[in-house]
mmCIF file of C-alpha atoms in Angstrom:
data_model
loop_
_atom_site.group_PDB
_atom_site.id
_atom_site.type_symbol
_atom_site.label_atom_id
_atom_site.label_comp_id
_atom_site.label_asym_id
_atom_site.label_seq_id
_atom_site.Cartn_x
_atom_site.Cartn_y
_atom_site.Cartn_z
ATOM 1 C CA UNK A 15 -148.354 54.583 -200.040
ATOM 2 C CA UNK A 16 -148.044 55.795 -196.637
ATOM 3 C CA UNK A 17 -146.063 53.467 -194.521
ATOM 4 C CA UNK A 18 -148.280 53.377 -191.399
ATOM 5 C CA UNK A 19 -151.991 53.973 -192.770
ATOM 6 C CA UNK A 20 -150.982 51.292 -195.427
ATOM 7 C CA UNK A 21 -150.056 48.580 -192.995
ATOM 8 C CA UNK A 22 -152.658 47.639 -190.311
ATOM 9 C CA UNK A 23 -149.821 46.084 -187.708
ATOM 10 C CA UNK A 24 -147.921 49.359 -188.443
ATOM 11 C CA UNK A 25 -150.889 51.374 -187.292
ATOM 12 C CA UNK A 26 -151.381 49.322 -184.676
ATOM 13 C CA UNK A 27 -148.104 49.826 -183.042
ATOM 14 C CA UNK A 28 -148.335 53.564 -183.626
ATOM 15 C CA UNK A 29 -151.566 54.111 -181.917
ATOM 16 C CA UNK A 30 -149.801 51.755 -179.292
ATOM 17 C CA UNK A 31 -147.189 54.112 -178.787
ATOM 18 C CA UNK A 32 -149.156 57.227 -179.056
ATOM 19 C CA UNK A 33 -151.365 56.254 -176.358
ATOM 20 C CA UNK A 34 -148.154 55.650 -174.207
ATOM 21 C CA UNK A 35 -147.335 58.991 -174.632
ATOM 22 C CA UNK A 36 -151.293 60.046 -173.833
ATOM 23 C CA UNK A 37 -150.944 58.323 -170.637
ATOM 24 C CA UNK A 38 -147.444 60.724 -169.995
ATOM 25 C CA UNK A 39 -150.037 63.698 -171.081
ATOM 26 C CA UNK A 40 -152.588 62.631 -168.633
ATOM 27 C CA UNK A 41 -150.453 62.754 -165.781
ATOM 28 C CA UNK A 42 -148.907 66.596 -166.707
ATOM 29 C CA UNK A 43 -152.351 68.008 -167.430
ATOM 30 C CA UNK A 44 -153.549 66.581 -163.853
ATOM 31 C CA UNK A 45 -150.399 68.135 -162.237
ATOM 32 C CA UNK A 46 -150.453 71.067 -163.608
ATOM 33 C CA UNK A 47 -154.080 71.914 -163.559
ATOM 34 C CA UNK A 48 -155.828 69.716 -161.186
ATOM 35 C CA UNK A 49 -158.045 67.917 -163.059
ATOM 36 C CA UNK A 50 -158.774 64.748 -162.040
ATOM 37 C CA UNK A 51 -157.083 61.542 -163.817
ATOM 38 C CA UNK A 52 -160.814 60.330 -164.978
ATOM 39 C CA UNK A 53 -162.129 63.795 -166.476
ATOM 40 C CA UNK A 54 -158.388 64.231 -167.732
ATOM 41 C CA UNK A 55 -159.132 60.618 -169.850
ATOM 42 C CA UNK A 56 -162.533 61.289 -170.914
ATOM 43 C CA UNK A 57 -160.996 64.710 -172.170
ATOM 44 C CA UNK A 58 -157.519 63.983 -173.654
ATOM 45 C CA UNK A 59 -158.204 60.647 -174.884
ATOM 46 C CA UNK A 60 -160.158 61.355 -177.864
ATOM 47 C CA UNK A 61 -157.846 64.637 -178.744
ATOM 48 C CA UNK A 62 -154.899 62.437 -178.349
ATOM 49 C CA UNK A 63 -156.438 60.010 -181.037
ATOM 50 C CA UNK A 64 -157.300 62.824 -183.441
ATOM 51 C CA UNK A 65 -153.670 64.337 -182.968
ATOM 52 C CA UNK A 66 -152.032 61.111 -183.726
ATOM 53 C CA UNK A 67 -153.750 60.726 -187.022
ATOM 54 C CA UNK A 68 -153.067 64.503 -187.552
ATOM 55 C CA UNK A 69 -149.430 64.288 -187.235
ATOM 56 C CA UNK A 70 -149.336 61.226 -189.863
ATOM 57 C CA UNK A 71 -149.193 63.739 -192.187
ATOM 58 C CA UNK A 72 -145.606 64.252 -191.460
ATOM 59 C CA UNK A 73 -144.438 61.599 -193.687
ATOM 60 C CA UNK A 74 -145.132 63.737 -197.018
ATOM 61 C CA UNK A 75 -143.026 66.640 -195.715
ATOM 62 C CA UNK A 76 -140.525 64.067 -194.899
ATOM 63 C CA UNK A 77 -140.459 62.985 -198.292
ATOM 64 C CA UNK A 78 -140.354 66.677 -199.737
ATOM 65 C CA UNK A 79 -137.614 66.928 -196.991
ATOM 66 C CA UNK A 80 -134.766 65.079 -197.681
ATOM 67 C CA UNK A 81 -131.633 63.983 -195.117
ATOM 68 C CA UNK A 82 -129.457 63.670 -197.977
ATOM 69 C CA UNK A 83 -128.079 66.953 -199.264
ATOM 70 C CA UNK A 84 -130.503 69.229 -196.742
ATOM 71 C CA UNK A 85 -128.547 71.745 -194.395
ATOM 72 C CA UNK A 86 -128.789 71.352 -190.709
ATOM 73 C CA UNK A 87 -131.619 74.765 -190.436
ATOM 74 C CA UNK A 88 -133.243 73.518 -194.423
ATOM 75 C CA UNK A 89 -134.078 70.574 -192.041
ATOM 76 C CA UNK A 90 -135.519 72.097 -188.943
ATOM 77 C CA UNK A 91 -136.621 75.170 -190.021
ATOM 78 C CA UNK A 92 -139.625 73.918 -192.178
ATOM 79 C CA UNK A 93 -140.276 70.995 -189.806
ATOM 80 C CA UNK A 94 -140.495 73.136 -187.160
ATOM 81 C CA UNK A 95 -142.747 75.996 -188.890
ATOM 82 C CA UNK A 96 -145.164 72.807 -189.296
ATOM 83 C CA UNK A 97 -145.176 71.459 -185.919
ATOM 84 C CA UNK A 98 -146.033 75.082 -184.373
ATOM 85 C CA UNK A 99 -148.776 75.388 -186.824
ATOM 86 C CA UNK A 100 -150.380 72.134 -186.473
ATOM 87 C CA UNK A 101 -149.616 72.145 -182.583
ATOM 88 C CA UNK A 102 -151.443 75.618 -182.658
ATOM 89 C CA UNK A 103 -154.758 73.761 -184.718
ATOM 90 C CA UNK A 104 -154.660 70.983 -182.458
ATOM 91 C CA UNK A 105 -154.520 73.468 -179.274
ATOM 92 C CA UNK A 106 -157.919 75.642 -180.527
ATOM 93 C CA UNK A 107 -159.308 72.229 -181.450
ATOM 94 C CA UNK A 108 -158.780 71.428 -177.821
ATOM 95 C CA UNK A 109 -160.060 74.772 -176.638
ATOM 96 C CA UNK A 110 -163.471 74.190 -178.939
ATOM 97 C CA UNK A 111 -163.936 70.705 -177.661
ATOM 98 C CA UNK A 112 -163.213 72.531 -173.813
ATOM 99 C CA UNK A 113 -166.144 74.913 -174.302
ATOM 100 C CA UNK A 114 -168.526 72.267 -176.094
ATOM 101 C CA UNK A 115 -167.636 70.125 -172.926
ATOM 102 C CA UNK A 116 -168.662 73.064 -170.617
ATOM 103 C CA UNK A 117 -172.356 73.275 -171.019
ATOM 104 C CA UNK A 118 -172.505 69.746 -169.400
ATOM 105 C CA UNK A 119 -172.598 69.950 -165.399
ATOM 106 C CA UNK A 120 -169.513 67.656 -164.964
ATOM 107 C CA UNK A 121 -167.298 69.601 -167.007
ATOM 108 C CA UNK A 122 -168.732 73.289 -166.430
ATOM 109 C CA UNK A 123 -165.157 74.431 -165.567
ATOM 110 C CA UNK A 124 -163.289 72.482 -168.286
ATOM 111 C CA UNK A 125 -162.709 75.497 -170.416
ATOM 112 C CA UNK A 126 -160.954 77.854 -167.670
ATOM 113 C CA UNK A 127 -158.962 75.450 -167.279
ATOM 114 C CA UNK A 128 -157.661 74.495 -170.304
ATOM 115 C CA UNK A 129 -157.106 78.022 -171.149
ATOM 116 C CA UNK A 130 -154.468 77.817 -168.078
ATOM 117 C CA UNK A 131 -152.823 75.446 -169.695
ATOM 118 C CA UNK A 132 -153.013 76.280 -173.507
ATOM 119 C CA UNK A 133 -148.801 77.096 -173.548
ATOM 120 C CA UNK A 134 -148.462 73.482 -171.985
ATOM 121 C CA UNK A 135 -150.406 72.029 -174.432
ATOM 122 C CA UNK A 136 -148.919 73.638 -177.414
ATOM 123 C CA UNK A 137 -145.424 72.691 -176.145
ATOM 124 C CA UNK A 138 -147.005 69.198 -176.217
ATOM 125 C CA UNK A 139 -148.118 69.243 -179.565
ATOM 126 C CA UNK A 140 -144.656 70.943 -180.949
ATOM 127 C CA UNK A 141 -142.863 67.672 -179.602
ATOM 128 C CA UNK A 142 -145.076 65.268 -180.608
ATOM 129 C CA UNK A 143 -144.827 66.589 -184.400
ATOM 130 C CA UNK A 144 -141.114 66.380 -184.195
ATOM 131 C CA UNK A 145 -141.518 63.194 -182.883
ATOM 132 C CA UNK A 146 -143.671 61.975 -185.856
ATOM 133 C CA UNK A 147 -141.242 63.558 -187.974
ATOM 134 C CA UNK A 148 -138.088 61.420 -186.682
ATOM 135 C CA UNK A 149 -140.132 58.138 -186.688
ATOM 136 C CA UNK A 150 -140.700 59.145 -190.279
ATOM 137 C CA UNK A 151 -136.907 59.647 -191.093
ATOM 138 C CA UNK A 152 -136.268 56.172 -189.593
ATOM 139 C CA UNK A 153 -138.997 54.638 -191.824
ATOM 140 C CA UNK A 154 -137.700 56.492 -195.034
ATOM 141 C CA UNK A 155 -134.536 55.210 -193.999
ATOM 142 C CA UNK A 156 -135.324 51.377 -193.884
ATOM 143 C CA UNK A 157 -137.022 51.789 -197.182
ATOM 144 C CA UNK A 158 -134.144 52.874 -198.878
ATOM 145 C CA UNK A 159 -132.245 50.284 -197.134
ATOM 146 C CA UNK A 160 -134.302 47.533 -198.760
ATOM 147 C CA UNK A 161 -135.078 49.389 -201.773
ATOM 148 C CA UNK A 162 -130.679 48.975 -201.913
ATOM 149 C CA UNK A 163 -130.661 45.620 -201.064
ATOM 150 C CA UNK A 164 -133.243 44.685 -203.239
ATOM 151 C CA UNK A 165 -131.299 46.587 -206.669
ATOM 152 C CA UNK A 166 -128.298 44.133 -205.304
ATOM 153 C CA UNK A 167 -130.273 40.841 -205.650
ATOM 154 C CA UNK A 168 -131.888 42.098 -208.912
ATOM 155 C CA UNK A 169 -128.512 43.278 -210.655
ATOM 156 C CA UNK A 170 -127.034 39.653 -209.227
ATOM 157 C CA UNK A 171 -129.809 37.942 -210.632
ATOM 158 C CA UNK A 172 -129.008 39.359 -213.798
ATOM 159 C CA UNK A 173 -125.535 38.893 -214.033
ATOM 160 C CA UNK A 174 -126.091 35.381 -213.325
ATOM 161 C CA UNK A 175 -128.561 35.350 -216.089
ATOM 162 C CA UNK A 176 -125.856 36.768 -218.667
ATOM 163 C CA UNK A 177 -123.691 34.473 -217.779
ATOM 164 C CA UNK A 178 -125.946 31.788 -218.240
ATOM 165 C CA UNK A 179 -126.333 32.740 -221.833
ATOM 166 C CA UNK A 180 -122.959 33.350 -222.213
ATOM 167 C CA UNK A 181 -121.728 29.909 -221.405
ATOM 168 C CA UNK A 182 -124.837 28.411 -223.640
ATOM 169 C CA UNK A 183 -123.676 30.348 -226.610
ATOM 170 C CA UNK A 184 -120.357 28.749 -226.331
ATOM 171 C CA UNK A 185 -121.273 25.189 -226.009
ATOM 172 C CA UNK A 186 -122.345 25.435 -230.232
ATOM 173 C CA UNK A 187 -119.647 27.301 -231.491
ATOM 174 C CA UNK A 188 -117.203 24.575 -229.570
ATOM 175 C CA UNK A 189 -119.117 21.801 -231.011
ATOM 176 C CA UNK A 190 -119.440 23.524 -234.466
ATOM 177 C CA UNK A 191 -115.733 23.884 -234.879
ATOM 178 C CA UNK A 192 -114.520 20.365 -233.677
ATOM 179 C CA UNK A 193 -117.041 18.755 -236.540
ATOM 180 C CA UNK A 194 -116.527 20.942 -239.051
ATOM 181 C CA UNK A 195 -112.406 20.045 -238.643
ATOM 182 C CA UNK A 196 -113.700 16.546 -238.786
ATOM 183 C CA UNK A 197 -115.551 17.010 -242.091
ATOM 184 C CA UNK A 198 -112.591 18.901 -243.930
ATOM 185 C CA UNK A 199 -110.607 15.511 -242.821
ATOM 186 C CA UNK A 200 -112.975 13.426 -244.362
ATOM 187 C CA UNK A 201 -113.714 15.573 -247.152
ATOM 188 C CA UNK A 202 -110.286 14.220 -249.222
ATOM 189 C CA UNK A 203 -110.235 10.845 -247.642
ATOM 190 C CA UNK A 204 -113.972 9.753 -247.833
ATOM 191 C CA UNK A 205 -116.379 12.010 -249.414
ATOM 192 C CA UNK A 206 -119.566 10.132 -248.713
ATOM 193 C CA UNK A 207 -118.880 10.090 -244.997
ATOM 194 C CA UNK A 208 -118.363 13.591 -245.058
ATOM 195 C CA UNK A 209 -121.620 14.304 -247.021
ATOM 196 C CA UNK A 210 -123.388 11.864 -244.434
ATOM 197 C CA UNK A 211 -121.560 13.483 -241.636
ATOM 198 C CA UNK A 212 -122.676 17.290 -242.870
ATOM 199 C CA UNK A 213 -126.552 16.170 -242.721
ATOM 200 C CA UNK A 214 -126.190 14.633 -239.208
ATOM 201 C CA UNK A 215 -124.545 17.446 -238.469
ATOM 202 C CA UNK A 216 -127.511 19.687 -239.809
ATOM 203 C CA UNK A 217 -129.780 17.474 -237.890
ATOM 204 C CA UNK A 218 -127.723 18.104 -234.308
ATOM 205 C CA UNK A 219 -127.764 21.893 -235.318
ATOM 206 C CA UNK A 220 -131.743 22.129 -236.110
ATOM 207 C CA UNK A 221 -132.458 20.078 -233.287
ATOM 208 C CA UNK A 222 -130.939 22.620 -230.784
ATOM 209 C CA UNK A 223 -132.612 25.677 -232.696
ATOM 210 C CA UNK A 224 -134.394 27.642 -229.636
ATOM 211 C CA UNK A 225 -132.129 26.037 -226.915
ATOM 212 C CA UNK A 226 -130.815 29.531 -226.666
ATOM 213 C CA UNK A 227 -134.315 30.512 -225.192
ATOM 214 C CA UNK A 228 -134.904 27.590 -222.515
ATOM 215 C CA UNK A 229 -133.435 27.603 -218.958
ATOM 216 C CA UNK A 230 -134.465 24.045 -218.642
ATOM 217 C CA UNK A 231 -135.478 20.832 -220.785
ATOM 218 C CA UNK A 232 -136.655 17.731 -219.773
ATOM 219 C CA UNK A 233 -133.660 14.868 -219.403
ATOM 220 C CA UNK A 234 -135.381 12.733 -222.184
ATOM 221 C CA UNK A 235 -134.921 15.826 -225.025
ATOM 222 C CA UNK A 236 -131.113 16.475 -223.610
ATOM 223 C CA UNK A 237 -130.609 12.293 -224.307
ATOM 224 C CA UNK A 238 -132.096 12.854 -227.397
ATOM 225 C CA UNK A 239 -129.795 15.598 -228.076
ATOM 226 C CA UNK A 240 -126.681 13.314 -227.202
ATOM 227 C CA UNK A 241 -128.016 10.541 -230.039
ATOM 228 C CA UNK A 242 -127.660 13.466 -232.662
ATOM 229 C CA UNK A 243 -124.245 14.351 -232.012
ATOM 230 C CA UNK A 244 -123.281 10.892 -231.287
ATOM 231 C CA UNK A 245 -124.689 10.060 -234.885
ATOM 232 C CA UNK A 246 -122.424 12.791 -236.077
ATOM 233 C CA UNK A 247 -119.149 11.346 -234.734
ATOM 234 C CA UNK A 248 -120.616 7.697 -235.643
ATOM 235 C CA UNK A 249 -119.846 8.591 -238.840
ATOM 236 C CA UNK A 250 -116.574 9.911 -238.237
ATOM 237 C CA UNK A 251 -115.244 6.579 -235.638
ATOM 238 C CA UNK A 252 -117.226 3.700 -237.122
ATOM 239 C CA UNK A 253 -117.245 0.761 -234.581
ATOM 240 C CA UNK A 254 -114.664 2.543 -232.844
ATOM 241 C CA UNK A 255 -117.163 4.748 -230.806
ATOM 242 C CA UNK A 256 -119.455 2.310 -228.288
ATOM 243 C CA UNK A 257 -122.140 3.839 -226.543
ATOM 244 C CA UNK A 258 -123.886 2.003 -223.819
ATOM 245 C CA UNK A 259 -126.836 3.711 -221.965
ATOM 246 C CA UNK A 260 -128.763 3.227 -218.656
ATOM 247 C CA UNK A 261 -131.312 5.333 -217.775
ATOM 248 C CA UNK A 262 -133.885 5.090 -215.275
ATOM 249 C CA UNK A 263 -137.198 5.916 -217.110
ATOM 250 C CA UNK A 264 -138.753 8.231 -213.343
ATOM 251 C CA UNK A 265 -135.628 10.613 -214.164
ATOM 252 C CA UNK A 266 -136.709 11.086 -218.101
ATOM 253 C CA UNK A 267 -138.839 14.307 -216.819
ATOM 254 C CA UNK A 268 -136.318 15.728 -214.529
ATOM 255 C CA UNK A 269 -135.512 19.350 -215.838
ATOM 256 C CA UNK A 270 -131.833 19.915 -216.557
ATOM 257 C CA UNK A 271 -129.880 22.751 -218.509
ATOM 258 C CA UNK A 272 -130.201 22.358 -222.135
ATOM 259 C CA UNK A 273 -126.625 20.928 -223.549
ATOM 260 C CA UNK A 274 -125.641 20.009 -220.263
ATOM 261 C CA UNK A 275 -124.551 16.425 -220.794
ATOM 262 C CA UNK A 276 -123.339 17.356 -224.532
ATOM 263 C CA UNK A 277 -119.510 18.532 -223.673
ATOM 264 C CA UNK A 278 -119.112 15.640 -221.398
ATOM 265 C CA UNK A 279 -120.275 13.460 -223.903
ATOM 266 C CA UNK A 280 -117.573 15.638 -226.797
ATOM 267 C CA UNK A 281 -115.053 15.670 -224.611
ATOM 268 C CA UNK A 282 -115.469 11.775 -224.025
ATOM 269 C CA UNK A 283 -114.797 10.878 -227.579
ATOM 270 C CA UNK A 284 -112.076 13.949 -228.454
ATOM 271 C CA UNK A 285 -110.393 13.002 -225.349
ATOM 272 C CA UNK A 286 -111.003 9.245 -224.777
ATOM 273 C CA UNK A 287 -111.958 7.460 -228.108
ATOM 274 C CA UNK A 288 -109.841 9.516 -230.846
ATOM 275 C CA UNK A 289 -106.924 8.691 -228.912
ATOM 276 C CA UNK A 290 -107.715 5.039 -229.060
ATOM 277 C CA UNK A 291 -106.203 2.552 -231.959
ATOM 278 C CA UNK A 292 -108.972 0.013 -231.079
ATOM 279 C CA UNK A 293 -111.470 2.226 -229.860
ATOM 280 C CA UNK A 294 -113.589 2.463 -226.756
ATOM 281 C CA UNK A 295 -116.513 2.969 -225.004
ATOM 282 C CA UNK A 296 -118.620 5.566 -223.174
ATOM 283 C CA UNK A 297 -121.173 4.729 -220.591
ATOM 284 C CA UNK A 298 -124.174 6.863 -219.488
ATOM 285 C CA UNK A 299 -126.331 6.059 -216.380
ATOM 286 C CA UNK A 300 -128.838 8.351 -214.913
ATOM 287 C CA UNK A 301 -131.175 7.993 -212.066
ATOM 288 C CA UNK A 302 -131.957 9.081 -208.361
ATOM 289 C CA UNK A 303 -129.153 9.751 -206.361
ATOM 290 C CA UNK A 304 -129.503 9.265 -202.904
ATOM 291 C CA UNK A 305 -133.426 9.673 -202.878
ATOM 292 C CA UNK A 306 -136.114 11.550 -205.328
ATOM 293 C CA UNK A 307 -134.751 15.161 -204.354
ATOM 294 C CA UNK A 308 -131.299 14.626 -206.880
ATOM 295 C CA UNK A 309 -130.671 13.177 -209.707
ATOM 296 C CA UNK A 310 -127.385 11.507 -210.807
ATOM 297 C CA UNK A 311 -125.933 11.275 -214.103
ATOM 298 C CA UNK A 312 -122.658 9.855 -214.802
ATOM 299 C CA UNK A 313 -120.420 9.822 -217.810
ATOM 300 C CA UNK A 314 -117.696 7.427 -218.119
ATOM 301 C CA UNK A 315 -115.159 6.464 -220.644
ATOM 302 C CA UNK A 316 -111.920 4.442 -221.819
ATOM 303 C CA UNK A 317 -109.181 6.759 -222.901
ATOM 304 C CA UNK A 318 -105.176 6.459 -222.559
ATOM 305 C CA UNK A 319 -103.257 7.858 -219.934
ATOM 306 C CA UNK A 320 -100.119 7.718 -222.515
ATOM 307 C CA UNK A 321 -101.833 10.058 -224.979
ATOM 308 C CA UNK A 322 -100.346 13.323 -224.932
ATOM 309 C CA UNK A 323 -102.927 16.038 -223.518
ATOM 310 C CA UNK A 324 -104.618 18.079 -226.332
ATOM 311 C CA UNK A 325 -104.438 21.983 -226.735
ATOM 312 C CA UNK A 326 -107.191 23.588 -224.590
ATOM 313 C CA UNK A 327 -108.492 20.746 -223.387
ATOM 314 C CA UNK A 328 -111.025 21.128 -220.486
ATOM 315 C CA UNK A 329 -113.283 23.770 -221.749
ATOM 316 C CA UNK A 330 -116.363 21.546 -221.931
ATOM 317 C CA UNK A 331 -115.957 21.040 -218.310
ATOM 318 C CA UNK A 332 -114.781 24.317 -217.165
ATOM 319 C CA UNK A 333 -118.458 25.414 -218.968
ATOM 320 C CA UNK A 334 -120.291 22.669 -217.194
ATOM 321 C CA UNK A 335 -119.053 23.244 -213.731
ATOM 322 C CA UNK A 336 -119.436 26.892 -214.001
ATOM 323 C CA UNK A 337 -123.084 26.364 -215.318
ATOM 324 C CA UNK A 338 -124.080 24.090 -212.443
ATOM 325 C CA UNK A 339 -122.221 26.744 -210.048
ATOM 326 C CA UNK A 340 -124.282 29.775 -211.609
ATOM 327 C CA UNK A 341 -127.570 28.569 -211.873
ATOM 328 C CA UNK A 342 -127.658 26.050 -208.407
ATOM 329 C CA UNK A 343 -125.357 27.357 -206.406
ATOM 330 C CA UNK A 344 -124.279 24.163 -203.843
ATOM 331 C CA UNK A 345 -127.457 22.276 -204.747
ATOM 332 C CA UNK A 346 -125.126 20.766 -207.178
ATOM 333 C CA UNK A 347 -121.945 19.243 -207.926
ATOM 334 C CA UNK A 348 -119.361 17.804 -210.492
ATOM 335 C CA UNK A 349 -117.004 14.810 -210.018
ATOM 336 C CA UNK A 350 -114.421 13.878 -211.993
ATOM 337 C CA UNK A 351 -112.304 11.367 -211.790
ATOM 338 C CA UNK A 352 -109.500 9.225 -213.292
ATOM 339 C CA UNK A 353 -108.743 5.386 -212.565
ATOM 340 C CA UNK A 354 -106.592 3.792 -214.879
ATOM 341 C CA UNK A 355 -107.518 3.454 -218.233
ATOM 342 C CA UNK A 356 -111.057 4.963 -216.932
ATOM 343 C CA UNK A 357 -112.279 8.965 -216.942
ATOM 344 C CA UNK A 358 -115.112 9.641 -215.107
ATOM 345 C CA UNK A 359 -117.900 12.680 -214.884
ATOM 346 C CA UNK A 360 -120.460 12.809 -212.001
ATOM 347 C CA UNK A 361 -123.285 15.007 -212.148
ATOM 348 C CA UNK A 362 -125.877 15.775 -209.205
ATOM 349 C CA UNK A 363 -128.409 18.168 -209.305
ATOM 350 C CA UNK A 364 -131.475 19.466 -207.491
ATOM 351 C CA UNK A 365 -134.651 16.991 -209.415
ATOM 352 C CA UNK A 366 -136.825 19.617 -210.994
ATOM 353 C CA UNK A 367 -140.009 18.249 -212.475
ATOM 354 C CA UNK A 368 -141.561 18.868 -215.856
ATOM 355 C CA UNK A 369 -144.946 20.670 -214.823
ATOM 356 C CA UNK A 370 -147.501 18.998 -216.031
ATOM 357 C CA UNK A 371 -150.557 21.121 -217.710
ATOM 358 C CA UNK A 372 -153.828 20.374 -216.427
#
């Protein structure tokens, strides 16, 4: 599309322009011929008009022109060649509109004089042409400039969006491995608990089939997901494992990332209530945070500051934080904390709604 007929406000300020330069036109033709400044309008004017749109045409031979890799005469040689050929059309265009303007009593001598000043006007023309032509090579130029910038936000966008997957498809595997190592302890100690533990297990893993596929779920299915794999490791802790829940029900439709709330959750009971004799607890609240635009969840749990720390621990959060920082940027944060014989995980991010089909 041509970048001045295709834009109104662009065509706008061209004409603007152009007649700018008319005006400048005016005023040689009226020195250099004596014409006056009102028969010099009534004649220039329209051919001004007619040359502007004329020299629009520059922007294809731009484009078969490139800056890039196009020597110094490739460059003016052919841009030149056009401007003295369509200075020369626009120059016998004036000369026919001259004579046609001659047969009226006002403008009898029009065409004498315009034939006085027929080198003038072709030097005109010749710059005006050249001028189209550079306003053209600026144009081209911011194109390609956004055109550049644009391919930068696109091929960020995507790296963001493979490393969104990437951290999704590790949040299974993790999970996979820590219960199947807690099924092959069970499996010599208490083989019903490891049969029972295998089907909850089958239940977590079926519930998450197509996870893979969604940017966001509603809060409700990712709590949902959380009694699954808490049913898994029920099995494996008995009363041990205590799970206490507060959720306000307006948050239930807020959109968060699928498995979000899962490591915390793992990384709770590894980290906290396997290390405990007695057993503990683990506390989930969710709700607005400071108004309706954020939502807070928080994860808290009993562990021992005693226990020795486990091999690669901190991978669940390491995914979580860098999930929150790839997909919202600073519209979200992580806390985490640890107070005596407490651990604490603070989540806040940006309250998108489930839309609602109408």
């Amino acid at each position: 599309m041509h970048p001045i007929l295709g834009h109104p406000r662009r065509l706008a300020l061209y004409l603007f322009a152009w007649l700018i330069v008319t005006e400048l036109l005016f005023y040689l033709i009226t020195y250099h011929s004596g014409v006056s400044w009102f028969d010099a309008g009534i004649f220039f004017f329209p051919l001004s008009v007619f040359y502007a749109f004329v020299c629009l045409s520059a922007w294809y031979s731009c484009r078969g022109i490139p800056i890039e890799g196009t020597s110094f005469l490739g460059l003016v040689g052919p841009h030149l060649l056009a401007a003295i050929i369509v200075s020369g059309f626009w120059v016998l265009t004036a000369l026919g509109f001259a004579k046609a303007l001659s047969h009226t009593q006002r403008f009898s001598d029009i065409e004498a004089k315009v034939l006085n000043i027929t080198q003038l006007l072709l030097i005109i023309g010749i710059l005006e042409y050249l001028l189209a032509v550079a306003l053209f090579y600026v144009l081209q130029a911011q194109e390609k400039s956004r055109e550049a910038q644009q391919r930068v936000m696109e091929a960020h966008v995507l790296a963001r969006d493979a490393e969104l997957r990437a951290l999704k498809a590790q949040v299974n595997p993790h999970f996979l491995f820590n219960s199947l190592h807690s099924i092959s302890a069970l499996t010599s100690s208490d083989p019903k608990r490891a049969r029972e533990m295998c089907i909850a297990l089958a239940d977590f893993l079926r519930a998450t089939l197509g996870l893979g596929e969604k940017e966001l779920i509603p809060l409700q299915e990712e709590l949902s997901l959380i009694h699954s794999f808490l049913a898994v490791e029920k099995i494996r802790f008995g009363n041990r494992l205590k799970m206490e829940e507060t959720i306000d029900d307006q948050v239930l439709n807020c959109m968060v990332p699928p498995l979000i709330l899962q490591p915390l959750v793992e990384n709770a009971v590894a980290h906290g209530i396997a290390n405990l004799t007695e057993g503990g607890w683990i506390r989930l609240n969710a709700g607005y945070a400071s108004d309706s635009s954020a939502v807070a969840i928080n994860v808290e749990n009993t562990f021992d500051p005693e226990a020795p720390a486990r091999r690669k621990s901190g991978v669940g959060l390491a995914n979580v934080r860098r999930r929150l920082d790839t997909r919202y940027g600073k519209n979200a944060s992580i806390a985490v904390e640890k107070n005596g014989e407490l651990f604490h995980v603070g989540l806040v991010l940006p309250a998108e709604r489930q839309a609602v089909a109408v």
